[in-house]
mmCIF file of C-alpha atoms (C1' of nucleotides) in Angstrom:
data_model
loop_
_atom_site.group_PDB
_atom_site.id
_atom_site.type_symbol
_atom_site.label_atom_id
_atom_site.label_comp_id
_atom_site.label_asym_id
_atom_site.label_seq_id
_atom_site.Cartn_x
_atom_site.Cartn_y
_atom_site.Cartn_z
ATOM 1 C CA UNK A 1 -58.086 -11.378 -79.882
ATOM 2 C CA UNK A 2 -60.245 -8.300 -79.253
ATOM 3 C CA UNK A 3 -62.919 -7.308 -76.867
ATOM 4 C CA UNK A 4 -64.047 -4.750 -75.050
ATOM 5 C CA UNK A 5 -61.965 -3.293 -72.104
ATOM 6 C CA UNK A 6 -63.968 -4.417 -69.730
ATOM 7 C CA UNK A 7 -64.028 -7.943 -69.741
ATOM 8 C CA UNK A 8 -60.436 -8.707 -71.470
ATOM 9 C CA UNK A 9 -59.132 -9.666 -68.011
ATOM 10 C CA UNK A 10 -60.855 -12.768 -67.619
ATOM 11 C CA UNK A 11 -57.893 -13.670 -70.469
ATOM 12 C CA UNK A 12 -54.694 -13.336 -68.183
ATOM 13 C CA UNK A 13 -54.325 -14.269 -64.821
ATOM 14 C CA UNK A 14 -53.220 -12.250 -61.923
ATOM 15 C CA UNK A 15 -51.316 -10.004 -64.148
ATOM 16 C CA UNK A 16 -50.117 -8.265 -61.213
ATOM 17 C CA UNK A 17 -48.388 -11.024 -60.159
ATOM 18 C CA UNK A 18 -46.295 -10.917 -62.447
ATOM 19 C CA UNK A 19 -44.787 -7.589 -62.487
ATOM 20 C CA UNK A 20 -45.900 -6.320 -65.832
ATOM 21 C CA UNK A 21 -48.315 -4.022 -65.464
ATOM 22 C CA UNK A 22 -46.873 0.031 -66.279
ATOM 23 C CA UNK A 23 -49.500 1.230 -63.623
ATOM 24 C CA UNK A 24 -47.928 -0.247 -61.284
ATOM 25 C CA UNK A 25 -44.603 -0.092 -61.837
ATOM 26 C CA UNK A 26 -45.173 3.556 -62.603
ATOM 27 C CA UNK A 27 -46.808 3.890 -58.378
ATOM 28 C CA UNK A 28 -43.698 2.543 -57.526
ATOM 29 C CA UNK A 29 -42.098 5.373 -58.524
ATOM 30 C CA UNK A 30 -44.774 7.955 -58.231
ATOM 31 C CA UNK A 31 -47.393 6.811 -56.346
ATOM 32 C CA UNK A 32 -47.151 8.545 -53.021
ATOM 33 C CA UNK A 33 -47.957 11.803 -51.770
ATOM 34 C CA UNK A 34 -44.257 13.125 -51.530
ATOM 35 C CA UNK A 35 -43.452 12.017 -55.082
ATOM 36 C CA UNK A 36 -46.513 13.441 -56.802
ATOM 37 C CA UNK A 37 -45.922 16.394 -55.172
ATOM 38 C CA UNK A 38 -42.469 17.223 -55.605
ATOM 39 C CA UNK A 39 -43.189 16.345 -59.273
ATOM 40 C CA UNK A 40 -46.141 18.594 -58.916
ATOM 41 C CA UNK A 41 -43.287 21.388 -57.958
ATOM 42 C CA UNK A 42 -41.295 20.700 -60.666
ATOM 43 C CA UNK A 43 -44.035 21.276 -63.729
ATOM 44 C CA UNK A 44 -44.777 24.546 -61.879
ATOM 45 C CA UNK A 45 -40.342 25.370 -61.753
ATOM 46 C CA UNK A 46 -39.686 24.604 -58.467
ATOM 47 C CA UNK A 47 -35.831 23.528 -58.919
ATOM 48 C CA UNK A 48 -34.146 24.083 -55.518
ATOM 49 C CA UNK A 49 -34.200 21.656 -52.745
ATOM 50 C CA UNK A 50 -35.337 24.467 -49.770
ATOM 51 C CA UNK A 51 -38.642 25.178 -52.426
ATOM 52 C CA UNK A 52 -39.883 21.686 -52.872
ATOM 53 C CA UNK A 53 -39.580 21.463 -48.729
ATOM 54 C CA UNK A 54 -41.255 24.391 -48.153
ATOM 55 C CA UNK A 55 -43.688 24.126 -50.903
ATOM 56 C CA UNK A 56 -44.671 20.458 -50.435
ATOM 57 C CA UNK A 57 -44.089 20.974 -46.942
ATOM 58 C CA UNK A 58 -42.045 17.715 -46.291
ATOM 59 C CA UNK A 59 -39.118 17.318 -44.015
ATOM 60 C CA UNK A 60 -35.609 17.294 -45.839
ATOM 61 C CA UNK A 61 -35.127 13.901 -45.341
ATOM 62 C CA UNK A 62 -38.630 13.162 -47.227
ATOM 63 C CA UNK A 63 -37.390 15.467 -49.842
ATOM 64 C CA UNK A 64 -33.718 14.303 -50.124
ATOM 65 C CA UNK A 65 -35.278 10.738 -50.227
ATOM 66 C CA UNK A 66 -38.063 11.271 -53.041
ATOM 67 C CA UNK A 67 -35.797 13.379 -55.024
ATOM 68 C CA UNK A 68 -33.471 11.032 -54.835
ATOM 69 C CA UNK A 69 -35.673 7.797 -56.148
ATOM 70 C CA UNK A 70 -37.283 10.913 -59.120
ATOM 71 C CA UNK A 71 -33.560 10.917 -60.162
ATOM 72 C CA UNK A 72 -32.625 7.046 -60.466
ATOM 73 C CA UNK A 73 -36.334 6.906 -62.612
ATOM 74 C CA UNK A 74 -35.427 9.249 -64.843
ATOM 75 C CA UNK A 75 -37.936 11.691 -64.257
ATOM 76 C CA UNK A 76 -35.785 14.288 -62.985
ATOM 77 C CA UNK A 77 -31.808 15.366 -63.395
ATOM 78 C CA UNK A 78 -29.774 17.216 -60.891
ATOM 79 C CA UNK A 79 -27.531 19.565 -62.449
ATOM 80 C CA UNK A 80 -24.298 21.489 -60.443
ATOM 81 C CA UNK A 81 -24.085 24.965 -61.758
ATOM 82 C CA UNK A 82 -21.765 27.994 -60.636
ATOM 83 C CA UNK A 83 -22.429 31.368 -61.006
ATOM 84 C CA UNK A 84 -19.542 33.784 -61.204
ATOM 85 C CA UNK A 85 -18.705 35.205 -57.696
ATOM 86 C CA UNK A 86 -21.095 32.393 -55.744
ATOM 87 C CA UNK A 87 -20.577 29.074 -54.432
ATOM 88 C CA UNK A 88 -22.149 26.150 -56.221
ATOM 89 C CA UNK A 89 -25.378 25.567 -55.944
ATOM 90 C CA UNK A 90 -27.901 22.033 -57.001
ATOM 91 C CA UNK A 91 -31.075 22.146 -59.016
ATOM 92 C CA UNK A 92 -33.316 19.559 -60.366
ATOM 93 C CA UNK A 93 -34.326 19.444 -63.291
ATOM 94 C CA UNK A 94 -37.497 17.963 -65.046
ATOM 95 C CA UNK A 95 -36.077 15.263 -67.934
ATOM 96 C CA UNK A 96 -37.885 14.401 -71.185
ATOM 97 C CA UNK A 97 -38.991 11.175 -69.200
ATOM 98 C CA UNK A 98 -40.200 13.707 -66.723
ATOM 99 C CA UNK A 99 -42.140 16.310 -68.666
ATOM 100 C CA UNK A 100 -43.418 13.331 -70.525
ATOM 101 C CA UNK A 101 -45.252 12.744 -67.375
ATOM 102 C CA UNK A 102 -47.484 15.821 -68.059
ATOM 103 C CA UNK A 103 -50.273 14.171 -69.260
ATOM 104 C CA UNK A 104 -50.474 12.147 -66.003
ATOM 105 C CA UNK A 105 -50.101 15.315 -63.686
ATOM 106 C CA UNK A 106 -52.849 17.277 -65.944
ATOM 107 C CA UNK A 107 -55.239 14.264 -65.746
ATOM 108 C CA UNK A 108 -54.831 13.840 -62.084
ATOM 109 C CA UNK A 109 -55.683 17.878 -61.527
ATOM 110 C CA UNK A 110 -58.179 17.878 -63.897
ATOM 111 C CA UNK A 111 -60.194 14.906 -61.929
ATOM 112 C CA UNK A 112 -59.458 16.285 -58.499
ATOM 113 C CA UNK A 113 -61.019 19.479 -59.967
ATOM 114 C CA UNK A 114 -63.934 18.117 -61.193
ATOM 115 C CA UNK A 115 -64.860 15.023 -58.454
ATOM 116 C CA UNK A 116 -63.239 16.356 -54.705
ATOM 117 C CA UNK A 117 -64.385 19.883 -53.126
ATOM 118 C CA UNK A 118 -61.146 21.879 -54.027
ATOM 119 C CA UNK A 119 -61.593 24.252 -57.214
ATOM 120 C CA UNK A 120 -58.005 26.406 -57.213
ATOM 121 C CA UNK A 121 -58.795 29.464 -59.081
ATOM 122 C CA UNK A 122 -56.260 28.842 -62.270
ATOM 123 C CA UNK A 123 -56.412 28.201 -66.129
ATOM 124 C CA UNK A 124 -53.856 26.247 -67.995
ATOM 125 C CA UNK A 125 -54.077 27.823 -71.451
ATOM 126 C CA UNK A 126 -52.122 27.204 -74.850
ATOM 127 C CA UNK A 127 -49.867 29.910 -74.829
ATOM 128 C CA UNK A 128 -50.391 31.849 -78.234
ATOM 129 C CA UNK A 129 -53.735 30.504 -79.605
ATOM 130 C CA UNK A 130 -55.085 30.924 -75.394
ATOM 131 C CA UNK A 131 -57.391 28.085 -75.294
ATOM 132 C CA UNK A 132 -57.508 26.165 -72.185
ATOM 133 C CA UNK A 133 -55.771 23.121 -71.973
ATOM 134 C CA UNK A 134 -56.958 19.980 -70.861
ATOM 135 C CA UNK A 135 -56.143 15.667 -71.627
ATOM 136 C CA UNK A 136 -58.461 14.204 -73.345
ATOM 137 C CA UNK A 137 -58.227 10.158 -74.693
ATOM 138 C CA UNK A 138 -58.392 9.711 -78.414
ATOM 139 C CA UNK A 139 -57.621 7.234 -80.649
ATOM 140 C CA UNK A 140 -55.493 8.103 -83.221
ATOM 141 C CA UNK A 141 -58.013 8.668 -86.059
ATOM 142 C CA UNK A 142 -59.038 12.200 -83.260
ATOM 143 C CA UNK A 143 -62.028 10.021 -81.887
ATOM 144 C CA UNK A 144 -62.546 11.172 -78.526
ATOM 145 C CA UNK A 145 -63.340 7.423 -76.902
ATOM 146 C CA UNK A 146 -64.726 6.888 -73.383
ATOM 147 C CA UNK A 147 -64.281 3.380 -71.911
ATOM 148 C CA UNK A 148 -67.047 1.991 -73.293
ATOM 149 C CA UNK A 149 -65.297 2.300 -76.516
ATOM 150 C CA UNK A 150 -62.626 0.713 -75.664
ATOM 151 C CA UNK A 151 -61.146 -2.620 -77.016
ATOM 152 C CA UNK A 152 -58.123 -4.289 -75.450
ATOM 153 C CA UNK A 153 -56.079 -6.825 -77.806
ATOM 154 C CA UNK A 154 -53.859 -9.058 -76.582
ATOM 155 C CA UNK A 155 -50.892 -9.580 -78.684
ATOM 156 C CA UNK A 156 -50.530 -12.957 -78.821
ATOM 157 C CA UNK B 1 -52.452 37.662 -65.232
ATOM 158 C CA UNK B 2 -50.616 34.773 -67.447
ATOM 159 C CA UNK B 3 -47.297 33.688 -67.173
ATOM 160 C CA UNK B 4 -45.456 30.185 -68.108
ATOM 161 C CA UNK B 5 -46.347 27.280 -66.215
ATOM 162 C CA UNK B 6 -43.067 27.208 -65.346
ATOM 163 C CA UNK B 7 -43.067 30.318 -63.042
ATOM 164 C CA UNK B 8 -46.660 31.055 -62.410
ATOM 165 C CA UNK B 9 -45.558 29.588 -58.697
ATOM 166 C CA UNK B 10 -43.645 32.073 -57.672
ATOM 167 C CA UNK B 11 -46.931 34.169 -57.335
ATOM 168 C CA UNK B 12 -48.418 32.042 -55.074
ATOM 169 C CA UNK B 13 -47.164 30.964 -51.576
ATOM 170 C CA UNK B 14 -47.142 26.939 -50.227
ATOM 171 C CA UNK B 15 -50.261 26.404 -51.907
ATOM 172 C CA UNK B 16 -49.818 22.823 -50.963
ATOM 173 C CA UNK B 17 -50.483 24.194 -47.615
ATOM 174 C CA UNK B 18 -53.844 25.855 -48.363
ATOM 175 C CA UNK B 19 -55.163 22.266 -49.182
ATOM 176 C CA UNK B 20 -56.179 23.456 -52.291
ATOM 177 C CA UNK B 21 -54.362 21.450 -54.612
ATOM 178 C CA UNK B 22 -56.676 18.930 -56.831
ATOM 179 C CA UNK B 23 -53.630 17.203 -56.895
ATOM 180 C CA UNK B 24 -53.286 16.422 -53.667
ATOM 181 C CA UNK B 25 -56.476 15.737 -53.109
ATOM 182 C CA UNK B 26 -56.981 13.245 -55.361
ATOM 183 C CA UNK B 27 -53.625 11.339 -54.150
ATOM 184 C CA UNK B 28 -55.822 11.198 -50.853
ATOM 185 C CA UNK B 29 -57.858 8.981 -52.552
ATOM 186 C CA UNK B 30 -55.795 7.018 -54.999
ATOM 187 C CA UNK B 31 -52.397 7.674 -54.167
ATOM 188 C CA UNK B 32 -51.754 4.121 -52.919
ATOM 189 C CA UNK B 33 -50.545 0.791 -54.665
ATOM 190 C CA UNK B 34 -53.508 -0.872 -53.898
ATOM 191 C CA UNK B 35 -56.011 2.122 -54.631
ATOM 192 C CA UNK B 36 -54.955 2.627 -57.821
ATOM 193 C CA UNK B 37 -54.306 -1.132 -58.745
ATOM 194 C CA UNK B 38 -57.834 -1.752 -57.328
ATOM 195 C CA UNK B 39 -59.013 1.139 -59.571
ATOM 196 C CA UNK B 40 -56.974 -0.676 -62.326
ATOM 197 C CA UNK B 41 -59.055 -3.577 -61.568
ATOM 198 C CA UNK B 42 -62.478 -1.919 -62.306
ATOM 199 C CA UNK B 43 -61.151 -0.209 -65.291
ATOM 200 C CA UNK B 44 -60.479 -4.330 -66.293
ATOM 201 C CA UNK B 45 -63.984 -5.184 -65.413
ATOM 202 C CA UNK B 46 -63.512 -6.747 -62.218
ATOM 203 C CA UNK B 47 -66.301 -6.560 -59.956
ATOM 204 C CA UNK B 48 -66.269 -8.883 -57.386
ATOM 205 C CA UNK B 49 -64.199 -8.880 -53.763
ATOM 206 C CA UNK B 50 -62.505 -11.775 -54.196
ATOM 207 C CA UNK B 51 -61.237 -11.182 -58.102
ATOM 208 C CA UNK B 52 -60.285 -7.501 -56.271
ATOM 209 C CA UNK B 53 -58.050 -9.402 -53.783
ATOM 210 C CA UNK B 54 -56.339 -11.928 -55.945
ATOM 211 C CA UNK B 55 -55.725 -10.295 -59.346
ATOM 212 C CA UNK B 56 -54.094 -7.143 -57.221
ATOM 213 C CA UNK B 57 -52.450 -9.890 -54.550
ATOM 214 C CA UNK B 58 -53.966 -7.838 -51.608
ATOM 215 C CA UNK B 59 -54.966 -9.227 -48.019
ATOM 216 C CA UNK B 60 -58.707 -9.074 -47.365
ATOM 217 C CA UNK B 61 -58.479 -6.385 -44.943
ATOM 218 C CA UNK B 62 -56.650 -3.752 -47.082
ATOM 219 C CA UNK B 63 -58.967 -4.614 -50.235
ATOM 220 C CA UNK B 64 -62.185 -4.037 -47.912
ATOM 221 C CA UNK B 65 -60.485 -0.800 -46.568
ATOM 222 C CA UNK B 66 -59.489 0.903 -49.772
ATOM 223 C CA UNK B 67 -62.587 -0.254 -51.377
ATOM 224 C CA UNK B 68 -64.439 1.666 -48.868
ATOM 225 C CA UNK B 69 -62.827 4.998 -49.485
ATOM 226 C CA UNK B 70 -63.325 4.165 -53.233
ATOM 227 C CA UNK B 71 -66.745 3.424 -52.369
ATOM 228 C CA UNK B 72 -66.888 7.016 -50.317
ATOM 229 C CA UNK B 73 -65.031 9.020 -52.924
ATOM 230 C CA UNK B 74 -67.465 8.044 -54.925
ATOM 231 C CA UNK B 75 -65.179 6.451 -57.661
ATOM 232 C CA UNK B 76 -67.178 2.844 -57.260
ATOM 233 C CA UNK B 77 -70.828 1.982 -56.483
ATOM 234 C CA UNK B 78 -71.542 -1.223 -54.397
ATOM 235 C CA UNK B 79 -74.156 -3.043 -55.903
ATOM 236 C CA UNK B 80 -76.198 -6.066 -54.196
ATOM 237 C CA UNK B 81 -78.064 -8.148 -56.772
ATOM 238 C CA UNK B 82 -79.509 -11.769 -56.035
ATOM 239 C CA UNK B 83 -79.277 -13.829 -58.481
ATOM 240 C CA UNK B 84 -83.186 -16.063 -57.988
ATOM 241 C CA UNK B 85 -82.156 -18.973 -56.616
ATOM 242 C CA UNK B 86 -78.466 -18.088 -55.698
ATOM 243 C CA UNK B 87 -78.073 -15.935 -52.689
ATOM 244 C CA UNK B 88 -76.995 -12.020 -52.311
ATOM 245 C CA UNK B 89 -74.028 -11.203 -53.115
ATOM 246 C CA UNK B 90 -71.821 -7.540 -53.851
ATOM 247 C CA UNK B 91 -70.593 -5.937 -56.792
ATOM 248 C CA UNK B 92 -68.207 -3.029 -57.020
ATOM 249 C CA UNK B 93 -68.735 -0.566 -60.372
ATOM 250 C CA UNK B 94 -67.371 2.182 -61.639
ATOM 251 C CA UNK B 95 -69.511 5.316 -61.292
ATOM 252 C CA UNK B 96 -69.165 8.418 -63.225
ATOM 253 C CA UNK B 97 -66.494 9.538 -61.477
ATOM 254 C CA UNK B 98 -64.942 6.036 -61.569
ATOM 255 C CA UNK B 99 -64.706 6.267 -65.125
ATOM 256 C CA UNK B 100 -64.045 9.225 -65.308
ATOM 257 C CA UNK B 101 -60.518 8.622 -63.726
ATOM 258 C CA UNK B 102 -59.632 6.961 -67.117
ATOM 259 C CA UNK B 103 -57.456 9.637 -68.435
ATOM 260 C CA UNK B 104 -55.404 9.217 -65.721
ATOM 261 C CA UNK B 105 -55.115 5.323 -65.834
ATOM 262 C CA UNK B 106 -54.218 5.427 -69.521
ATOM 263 C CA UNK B 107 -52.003 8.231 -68.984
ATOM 264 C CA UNK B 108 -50.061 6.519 -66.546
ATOM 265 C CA UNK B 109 -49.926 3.123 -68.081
ATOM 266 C CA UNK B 110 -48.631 5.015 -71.221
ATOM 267 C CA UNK B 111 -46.198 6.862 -69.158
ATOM 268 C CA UNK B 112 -45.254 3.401 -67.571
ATOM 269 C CA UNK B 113 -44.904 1.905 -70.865
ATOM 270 C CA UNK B 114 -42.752 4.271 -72.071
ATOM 271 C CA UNK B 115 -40.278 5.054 -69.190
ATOM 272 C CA UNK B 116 -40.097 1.925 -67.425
ATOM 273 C CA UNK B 117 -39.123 -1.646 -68.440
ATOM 274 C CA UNK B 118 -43.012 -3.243 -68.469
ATOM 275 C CA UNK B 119 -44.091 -3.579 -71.635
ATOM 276 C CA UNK B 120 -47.165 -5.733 -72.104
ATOM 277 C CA UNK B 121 -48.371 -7.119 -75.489
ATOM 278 C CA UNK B 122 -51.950 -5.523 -75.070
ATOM 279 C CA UNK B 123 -53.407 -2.431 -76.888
ATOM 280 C CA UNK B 124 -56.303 -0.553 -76.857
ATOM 281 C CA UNK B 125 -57.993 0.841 -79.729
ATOM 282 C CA UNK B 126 -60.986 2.427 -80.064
ATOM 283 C CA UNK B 127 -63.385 0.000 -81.387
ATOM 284 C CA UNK B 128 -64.863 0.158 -85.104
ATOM 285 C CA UNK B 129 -62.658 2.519 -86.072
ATOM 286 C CA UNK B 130 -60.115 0.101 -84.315
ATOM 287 C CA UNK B 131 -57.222 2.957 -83.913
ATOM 288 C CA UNK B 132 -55.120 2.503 -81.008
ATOM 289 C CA UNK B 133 -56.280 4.828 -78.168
ATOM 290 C CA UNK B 134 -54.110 7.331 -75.861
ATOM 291 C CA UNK B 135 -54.157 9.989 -73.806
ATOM 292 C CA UNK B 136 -53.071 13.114 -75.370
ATOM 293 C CA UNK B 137 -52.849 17.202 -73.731
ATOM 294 C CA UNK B 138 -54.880 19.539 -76.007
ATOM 295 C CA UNK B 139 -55.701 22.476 -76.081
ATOM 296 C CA UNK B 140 -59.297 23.219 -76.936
ATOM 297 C CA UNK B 141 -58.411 24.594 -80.448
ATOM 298 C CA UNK B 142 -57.194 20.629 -80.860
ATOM 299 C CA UNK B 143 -53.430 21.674 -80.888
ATOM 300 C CA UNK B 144 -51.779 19.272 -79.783
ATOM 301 C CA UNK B 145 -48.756 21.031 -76.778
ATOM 302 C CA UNK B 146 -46.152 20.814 -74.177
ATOM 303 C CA UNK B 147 -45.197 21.986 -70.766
ATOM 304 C CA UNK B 148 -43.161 24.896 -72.800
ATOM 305 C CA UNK B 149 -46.573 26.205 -74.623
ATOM 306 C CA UNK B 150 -48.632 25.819 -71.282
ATOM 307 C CA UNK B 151 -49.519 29.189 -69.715
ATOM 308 C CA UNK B 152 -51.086 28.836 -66.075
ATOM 309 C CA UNK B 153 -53.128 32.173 -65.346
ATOM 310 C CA UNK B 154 -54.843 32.946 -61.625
ATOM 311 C CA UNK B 155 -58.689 33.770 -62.172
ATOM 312 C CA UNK B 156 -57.843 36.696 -59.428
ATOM 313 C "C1'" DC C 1 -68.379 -15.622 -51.136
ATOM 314 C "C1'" DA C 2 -67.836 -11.134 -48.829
ATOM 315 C "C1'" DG C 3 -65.935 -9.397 -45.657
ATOM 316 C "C1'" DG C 4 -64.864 -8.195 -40.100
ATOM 317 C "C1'" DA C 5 -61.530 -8.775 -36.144
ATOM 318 C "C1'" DT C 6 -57.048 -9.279 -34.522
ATOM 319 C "C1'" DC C 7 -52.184 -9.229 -34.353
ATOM 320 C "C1'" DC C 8 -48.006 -7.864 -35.709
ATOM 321 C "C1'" DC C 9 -44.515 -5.381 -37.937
ATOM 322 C "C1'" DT C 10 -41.909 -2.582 -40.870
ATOM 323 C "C1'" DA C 11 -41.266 1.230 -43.634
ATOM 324 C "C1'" DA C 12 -42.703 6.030 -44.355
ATOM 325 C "C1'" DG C 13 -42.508 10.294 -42.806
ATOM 326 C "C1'" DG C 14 -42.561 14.370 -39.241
ATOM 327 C "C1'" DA C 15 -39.534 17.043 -35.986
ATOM 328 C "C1'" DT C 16 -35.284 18.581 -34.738
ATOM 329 C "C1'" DA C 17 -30.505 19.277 -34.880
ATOM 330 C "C1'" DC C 18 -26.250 19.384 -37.182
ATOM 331 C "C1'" DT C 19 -22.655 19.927 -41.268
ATOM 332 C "C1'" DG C 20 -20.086 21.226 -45.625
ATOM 333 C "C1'" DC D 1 -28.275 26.431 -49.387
ATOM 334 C "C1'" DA D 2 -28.267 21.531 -49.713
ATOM 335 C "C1'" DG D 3 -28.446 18.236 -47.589
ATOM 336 C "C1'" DT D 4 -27.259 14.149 -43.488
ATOM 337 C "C1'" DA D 5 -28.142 12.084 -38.925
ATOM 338 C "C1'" DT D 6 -31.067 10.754 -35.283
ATOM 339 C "C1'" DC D 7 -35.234 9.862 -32.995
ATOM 340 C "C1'" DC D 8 -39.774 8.857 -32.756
ATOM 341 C "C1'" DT D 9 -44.564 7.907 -34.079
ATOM 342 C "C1'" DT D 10 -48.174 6.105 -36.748
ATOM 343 C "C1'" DA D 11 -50.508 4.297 -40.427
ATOM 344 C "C1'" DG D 12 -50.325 0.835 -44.017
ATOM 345 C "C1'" DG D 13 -50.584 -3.495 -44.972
ATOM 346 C "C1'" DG D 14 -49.519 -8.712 -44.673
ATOM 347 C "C1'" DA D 15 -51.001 -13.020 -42.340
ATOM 348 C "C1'" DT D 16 -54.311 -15.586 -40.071
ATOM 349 C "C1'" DC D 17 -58.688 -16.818 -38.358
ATOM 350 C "C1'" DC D 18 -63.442 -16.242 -37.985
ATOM 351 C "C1'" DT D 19 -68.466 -15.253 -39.457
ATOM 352 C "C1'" DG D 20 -73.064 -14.265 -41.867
#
DNA sequence: CAGGATCCCTAAGGATACTG
DNA sequence: CAGTATCCTTAGGGATCCTG
């Protein structure tokens, strides 16, 4: 069963209801200011508690919380590490599950770029061959496929 | 002046606090459950206020109120039409800028997909050439790369 | 059908202070 | 530095009822 994107809902109802849509688990997880951010910090190499307060500019109890909830997902790992002659110290680390969210992050700045008033002076380039980066959808014959072109098939 | 995306912050202080973060911004807009679901909604082909309220399981009021800063951001266009003979009714679309938010829906879906437990028989592909579609970070040679190949450099 | 008005309520998050 | 504890405030959102 094929048809385009839009108009492939009419098949399944209230799929929200019941708890299987990615999206939304995903904004669960994600989907708040604090979260985003802090994830935001992360892809950039903010690993120490103090930096993602300062630099999302949450209180430590935001921070400790969203960290916290970024951990049990997956997305990031805290790691204990000792250098010689200092006292322990925490970091947090981006996972594979975490980096994986790149795409995500990269889309997100790449719309708020282009469609809300703030325009940060800063190019993302592929290190080596220094073109810029960007996300793009394709499918996977390298078509680059807007929604029009889209068909959703229900595996059924 | 180029460095790896992870470090470029360093160079920059609380940018989060300048307000100039895309990023941020566009979690303004979208960063809620319903926001996004809405948006998830549109992407589906759902037009209508009432489809908008059941198929995301959202009380009138917060569907009318995150429609409206949809409908300001510019991400959806109400329409009225009158059907002759049937009497006015409204329409929410995607605009430009609605649809141009797909990158980020598919991204996120994917990402949802992939690190959480949904896992919903549907799949997009691009129709005629009917390969499955996803959202992919390029490089505008067409390499395909990672966080680790990512250079972020300030346009200063 | 497409919302507006109202009420209520809880969970998110800021501020501040404190601890290992 | 890496958090926890406490307090407080508000905005988000559900439920319900009403209207053009």
């Amino acid at each position: 069963v094929g048809m385009t994107m839009t108009g492939v809902l009419e098949d399944r109802s209230a799929w929200s209801a019941t708890g299987w849509c990615p999206v939304e688990k995903a904004m669960g997880i994600v989907g708040s200011r604090p979260a985003m951010l802090i994830l935001r910090e992360a892809f950039y190499g903010t690993t120490r508690f103090d930096d993602f307060v300062q630099r999302v500019a949450i209180a430590p109890a935001t921070a400790a919380s969203h960290l916290r909830v970024l951990e049990e997902a997956g997305l990031l790992e805290r790691r204990s590490y000792q250098e010689p002659g200092a006292r322990r110290r925490e970091e947090y680390h981006l996972t594979e599950s975490g980096t994986d969210f790149l795409p995500v992050m990269l889309a997100l700045f790449q719309w708020g770029r282009r469609h809300t008033d703030t325009n940060p002076p800063i190019t993302f380039s592929h290190t080596g061959c220094d073109a810029p980066v960007s996300t793009s959808v394709r499918c996977d014959a390298g078509h680059e496929v807007g929604l029009a072109d889209i068909s959703a098939a229900l595996d059924c």
